GROMACS .gro file of C-alpha atoms in nm:
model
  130
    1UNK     CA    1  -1.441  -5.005  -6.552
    2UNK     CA    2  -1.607  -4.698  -6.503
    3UNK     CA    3  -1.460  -4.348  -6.706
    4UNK     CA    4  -1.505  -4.005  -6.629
    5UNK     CA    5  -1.440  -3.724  -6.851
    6UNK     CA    6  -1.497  -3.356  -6.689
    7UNK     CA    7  -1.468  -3.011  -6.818
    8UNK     CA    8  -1.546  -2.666  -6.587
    9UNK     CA    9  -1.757  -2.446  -6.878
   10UNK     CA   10  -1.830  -2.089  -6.846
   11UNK     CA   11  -2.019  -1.908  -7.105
   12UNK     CA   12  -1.685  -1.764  -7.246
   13UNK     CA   13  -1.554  -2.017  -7.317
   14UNK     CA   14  -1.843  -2.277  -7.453
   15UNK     CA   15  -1.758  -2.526  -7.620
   16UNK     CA   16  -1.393  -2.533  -7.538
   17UNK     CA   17  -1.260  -2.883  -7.459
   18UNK     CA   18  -0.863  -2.720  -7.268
   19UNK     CA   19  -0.869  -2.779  -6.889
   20UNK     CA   20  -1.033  -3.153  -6.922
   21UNK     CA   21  -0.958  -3.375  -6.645
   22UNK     CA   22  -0.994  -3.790  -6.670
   23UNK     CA   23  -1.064  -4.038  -6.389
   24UNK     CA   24  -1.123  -4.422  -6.385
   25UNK     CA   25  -1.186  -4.693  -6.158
   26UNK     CA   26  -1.307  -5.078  -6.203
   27UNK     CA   27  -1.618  -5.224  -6.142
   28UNK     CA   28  -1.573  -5.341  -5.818
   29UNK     CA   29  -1.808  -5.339  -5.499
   30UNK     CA   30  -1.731  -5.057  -5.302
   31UNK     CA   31  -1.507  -4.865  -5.571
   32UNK     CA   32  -1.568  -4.465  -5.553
   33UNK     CA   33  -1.515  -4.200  -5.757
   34UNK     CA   34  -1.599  -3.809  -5.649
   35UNK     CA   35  -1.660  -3.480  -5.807
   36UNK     CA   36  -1.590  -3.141  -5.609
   37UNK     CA   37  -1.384  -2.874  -5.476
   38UNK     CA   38  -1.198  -3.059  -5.204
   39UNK     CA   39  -0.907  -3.247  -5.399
   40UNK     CA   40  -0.833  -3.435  -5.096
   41UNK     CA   41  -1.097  -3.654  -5.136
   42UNK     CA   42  -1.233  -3.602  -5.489
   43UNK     CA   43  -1.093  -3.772  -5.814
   44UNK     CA   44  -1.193  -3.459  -6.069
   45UNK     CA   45  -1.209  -3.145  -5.866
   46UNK     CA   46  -1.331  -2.796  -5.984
   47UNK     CA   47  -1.199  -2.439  -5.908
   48UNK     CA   48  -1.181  -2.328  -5.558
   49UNK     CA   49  -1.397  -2.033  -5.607
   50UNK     CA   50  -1.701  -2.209  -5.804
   51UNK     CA   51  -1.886  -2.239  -5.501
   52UNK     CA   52  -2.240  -2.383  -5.623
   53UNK     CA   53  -2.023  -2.670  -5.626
   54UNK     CA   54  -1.995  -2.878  -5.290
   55UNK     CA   55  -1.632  -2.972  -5.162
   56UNK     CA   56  -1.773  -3.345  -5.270
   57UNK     CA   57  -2.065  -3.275  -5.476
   58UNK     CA   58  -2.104  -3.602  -5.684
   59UNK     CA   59  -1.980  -3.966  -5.578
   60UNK     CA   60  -1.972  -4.231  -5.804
   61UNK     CA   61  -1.982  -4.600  -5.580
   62UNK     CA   62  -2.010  -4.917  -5.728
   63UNK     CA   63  -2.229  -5.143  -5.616
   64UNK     CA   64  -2.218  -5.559  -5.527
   65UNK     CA   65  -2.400  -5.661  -5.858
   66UNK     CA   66  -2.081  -5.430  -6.047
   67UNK     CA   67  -2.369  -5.149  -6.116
   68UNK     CA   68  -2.237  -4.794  -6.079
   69UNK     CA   69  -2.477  -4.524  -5.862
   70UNK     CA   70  -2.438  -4.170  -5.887
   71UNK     CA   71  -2.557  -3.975  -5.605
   72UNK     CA   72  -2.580  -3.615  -5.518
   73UNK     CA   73  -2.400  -3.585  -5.228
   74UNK     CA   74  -2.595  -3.284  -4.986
   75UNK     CA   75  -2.382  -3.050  -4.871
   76UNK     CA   76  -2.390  -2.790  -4.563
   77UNK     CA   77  -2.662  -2.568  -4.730
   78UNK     CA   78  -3.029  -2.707  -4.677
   79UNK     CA   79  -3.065  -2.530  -5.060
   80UNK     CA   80  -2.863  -2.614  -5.310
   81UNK     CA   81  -2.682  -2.349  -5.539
   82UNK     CA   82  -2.709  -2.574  -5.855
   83UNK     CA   83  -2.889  -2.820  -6.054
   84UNK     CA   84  -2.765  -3.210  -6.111
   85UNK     CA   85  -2.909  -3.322  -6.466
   86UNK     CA   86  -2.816  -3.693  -6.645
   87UNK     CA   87  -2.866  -3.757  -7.008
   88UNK     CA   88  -2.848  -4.149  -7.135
   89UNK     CA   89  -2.922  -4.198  -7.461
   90UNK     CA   90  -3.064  -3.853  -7.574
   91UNK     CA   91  -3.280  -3.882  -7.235
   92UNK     CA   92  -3.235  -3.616  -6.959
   93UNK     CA   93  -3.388  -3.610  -6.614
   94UNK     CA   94  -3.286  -3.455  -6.248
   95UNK     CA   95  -3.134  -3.590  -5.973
   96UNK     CA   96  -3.279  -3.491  -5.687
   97UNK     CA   97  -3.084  -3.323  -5.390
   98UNK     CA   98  -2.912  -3.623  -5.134
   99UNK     CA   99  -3.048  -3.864  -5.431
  100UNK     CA  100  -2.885  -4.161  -5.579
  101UNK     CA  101  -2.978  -4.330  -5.961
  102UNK     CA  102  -2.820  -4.568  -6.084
  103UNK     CA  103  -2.609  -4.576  -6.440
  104UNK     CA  104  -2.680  -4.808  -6.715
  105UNK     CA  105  -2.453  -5.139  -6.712
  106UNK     CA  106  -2.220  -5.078  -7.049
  107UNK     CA  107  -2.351  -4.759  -7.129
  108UNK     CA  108  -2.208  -4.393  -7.167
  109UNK     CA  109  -2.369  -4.035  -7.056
  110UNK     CA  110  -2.342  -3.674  -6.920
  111UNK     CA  111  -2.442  -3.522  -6.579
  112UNK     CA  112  -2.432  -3.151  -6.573
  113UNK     CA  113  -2.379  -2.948  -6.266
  114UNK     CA  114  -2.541  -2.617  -6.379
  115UNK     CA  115  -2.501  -2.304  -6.147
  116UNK     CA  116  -2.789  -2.160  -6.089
  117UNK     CA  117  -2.646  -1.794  -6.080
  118UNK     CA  118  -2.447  -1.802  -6.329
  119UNK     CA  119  -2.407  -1.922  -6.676
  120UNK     CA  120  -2.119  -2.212  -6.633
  121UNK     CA  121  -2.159  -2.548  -6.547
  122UNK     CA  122  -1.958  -2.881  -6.484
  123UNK     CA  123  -1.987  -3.158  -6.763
  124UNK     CA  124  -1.904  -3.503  -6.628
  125UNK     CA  125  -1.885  -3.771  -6.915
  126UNK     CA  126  -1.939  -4.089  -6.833
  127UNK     CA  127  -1.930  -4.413  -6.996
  128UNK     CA  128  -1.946  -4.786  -6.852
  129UNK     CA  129  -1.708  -5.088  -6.971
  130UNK     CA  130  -1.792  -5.373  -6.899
   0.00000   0.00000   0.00000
């Protein structure tokens, strides 16, 4: 079972936990859970108008082996308007643009959609049950 926990943060309101949204699906080949504007396809969406976020920005797929893979889905802008970061275990490091990393088996996280304008930011918890 894979659990997401996401909060939209703006520097006003830092720190604030109201507007959190929840998602889960099992660890099973082919499952899929997205991040993004369009909530016709994606599981935890964002606000219309944040629009350094793609209408599916992140997509979480599990694999055949029951190994999750986050990816950072490109959208229609050959530049990107943000910045994808993942921290495991005090640990942080980029995901690049149209790339994919895979999350540790039975292990929990963050990924941080930062806008690059602005000072807000998506915070996707994640954490792994297996």
């Amino acid at each position: 079972m894979l659990e997401l926990t996401m909060a939209a943060v703006t520097a006003a309101d830092a720190g604030a936990t109201a507007g959190m949204q929840m998602a889960e699906a099992p660890s099973e080949p082919g499952a899929v859970l997205r991040v993004g504007r369009d909530k016709s396809v994606c599981r935890l969406s964002t606000p219309d108008d944040w629009l350094f976020v793609s209408r599916a920005h992140l997509e979480f797929r599990c694999g055949p082996d029951g190994t999750w893979h986050l990816t950072w889905l490109r959208g229609s802008q050959p530049d990107p308007s943000s910045e994808v970061r993942l921290t495991v275990g005090g640990h942080a490091r980029s995901v690049a643009y149209g790339g994919s990393v895979p999350l540790p088996r039975g292990g929990s996280g963050e990924i941080v959609v930062q806008d690059r304008s602005e000072p807000r930011s998506v915070n996707v918890g994640f954490y792994h049950e297996v």
